[in-house]
Coordinates of C-alpha atoms and ligand atoms in Angstrom, one line a residue:
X764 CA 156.4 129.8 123.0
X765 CA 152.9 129.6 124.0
X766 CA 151.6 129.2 120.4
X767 CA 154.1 126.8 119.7
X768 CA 152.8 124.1 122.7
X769 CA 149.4 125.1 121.8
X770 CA 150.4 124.3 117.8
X771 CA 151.8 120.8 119.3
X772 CA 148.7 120.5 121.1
X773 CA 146.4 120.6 118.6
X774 CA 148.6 118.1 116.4
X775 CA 148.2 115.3 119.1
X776 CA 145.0 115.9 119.5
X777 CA 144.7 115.6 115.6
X778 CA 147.3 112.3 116.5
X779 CA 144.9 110.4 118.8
X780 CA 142.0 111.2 116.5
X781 CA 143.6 109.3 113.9
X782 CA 144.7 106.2 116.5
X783 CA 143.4 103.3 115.0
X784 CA 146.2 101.0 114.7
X785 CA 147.2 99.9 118.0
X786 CA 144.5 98.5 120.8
X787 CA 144.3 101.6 123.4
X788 CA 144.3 100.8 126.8
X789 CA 140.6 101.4 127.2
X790 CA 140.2 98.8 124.8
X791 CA 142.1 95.9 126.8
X792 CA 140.2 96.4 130.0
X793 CA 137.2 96.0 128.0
X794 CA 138.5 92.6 126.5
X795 CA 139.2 91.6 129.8
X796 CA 136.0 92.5 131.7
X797 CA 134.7 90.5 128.9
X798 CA 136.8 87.7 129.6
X799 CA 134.8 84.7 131.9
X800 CA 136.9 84.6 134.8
X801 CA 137.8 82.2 137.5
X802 CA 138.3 83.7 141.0
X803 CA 140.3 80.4 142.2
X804 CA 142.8 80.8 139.5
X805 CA 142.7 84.4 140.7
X806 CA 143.8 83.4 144.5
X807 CA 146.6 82.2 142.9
X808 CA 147.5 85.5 141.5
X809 CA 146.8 87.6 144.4
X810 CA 148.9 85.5 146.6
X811 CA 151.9 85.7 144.6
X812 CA 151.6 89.7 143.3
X813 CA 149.1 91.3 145.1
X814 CA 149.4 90.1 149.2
X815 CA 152.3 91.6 149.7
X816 CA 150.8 95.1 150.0
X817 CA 147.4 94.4 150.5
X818 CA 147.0 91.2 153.1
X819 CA 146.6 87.2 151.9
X820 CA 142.8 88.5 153.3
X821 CA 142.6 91.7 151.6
X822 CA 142.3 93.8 154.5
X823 CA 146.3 96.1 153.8
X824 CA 149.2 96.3 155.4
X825 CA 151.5 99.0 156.0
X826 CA 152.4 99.1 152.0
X827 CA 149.0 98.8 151.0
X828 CA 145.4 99.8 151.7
X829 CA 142.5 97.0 152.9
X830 CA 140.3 96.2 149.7
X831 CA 137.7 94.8 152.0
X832 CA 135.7 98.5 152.9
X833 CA 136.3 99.7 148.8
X834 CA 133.3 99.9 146.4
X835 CA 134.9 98.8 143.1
X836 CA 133.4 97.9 140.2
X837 CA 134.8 95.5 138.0
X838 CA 136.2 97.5 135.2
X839 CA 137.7 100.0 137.8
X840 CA 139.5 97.4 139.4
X841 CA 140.8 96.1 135.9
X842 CA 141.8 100.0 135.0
X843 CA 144.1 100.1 138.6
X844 CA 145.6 97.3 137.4
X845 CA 146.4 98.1 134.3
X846 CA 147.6 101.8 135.3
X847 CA 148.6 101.5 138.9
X848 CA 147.4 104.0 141.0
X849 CA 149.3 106.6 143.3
X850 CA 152.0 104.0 144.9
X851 CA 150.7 101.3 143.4
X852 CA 152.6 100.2 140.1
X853 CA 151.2 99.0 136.9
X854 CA 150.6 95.3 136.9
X855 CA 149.9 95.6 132.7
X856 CA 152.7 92.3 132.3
X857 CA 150.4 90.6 133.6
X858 CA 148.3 88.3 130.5
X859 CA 144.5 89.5 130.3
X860 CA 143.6 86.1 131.8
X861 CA 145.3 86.9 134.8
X862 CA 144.1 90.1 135.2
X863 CA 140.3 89.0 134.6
X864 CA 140.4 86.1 137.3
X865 CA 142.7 88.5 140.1
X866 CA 139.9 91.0 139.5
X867 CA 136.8 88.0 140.2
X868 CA 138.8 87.1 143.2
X869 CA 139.5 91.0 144.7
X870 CA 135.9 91.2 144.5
X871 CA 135.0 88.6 146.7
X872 CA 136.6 90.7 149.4
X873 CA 134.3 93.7 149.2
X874 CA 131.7 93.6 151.8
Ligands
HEC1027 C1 153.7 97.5 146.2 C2 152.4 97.3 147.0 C3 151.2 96.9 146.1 C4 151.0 95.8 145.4 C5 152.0 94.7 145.1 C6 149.6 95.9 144.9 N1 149.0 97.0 145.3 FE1 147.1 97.6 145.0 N2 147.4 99.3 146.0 C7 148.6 99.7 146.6 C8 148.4 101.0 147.2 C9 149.5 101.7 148.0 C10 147.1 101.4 146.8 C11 146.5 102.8 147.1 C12 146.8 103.6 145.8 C13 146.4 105.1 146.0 O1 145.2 105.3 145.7 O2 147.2 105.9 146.4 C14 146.5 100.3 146.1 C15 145.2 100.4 145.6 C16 144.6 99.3 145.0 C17 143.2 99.2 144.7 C18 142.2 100.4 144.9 C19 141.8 100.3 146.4 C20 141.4 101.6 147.0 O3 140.6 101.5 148.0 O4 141.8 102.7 146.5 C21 142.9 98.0 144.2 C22 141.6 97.5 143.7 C23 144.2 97.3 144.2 N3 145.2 98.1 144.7 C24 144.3 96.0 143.7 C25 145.6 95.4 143.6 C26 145.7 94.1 142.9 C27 144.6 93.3 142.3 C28 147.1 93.8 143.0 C29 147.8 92.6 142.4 C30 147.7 92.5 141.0 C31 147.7 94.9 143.7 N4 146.8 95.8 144.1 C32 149.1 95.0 144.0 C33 149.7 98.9 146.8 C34 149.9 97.7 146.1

């Protein structure tokens, strides 16, 4: 049994080497930290998705933590969204637009 999931193993390793095809998900944050966002259009965003766990100021509620004390950079903020983290879901529905200018406006919170 352990040869065979080491067999399967090294066939998806083989797999993702060959990967080509379809954009990873590496590759969208890239294209959206590329993106020229707009941290108004962001406010919007936040408001509707993102206050409910973490505060209309960004500083948490009981559901989710204050984004005002994190050190985030850009692209890490872009990959929590993407992915979720721990109890936070995956916001990937979101279009790449939306996802740049929420970034641009989270931020703004970070002290
Ligand atoms: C359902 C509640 C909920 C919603 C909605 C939510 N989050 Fe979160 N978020 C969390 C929780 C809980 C964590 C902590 C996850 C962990 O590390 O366990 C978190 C972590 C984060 C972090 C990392 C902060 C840190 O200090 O670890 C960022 C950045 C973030 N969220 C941004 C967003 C943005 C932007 C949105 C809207 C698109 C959003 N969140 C929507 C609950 C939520």
């Amino acid at each position: 049994m352990k040869y065979l999931v080491a067999l399967l193993m090294g066939f998806m390793f083989v797999g993702c080497g060959e990967d080509e095809g379809e954009p990873a998900e590496g590759d969208r944050s890239e294209q959206i930290a590329a993106l020229s966002a707009d941290a108004t259009a962001g406010e919007a965003t936040y408001t509707q998705v993102c206050a409910v766990c973490h505060g209309p100021d960004g500083t948490g509620t009981a559901t989710g933590n204050s984004l005002v004390e994190s050190n985030f950079t850009k692209s890490m903020i872009i990959d929590i969204i993407i992915e979720g983290q721990g109890d936070m879901a995956s916001y990937a529905s979101l279009p790449d637009q939306d996802i740049a200018n929420v970034t641009a406006y989270v931020m703004l919170f970070q002290e």
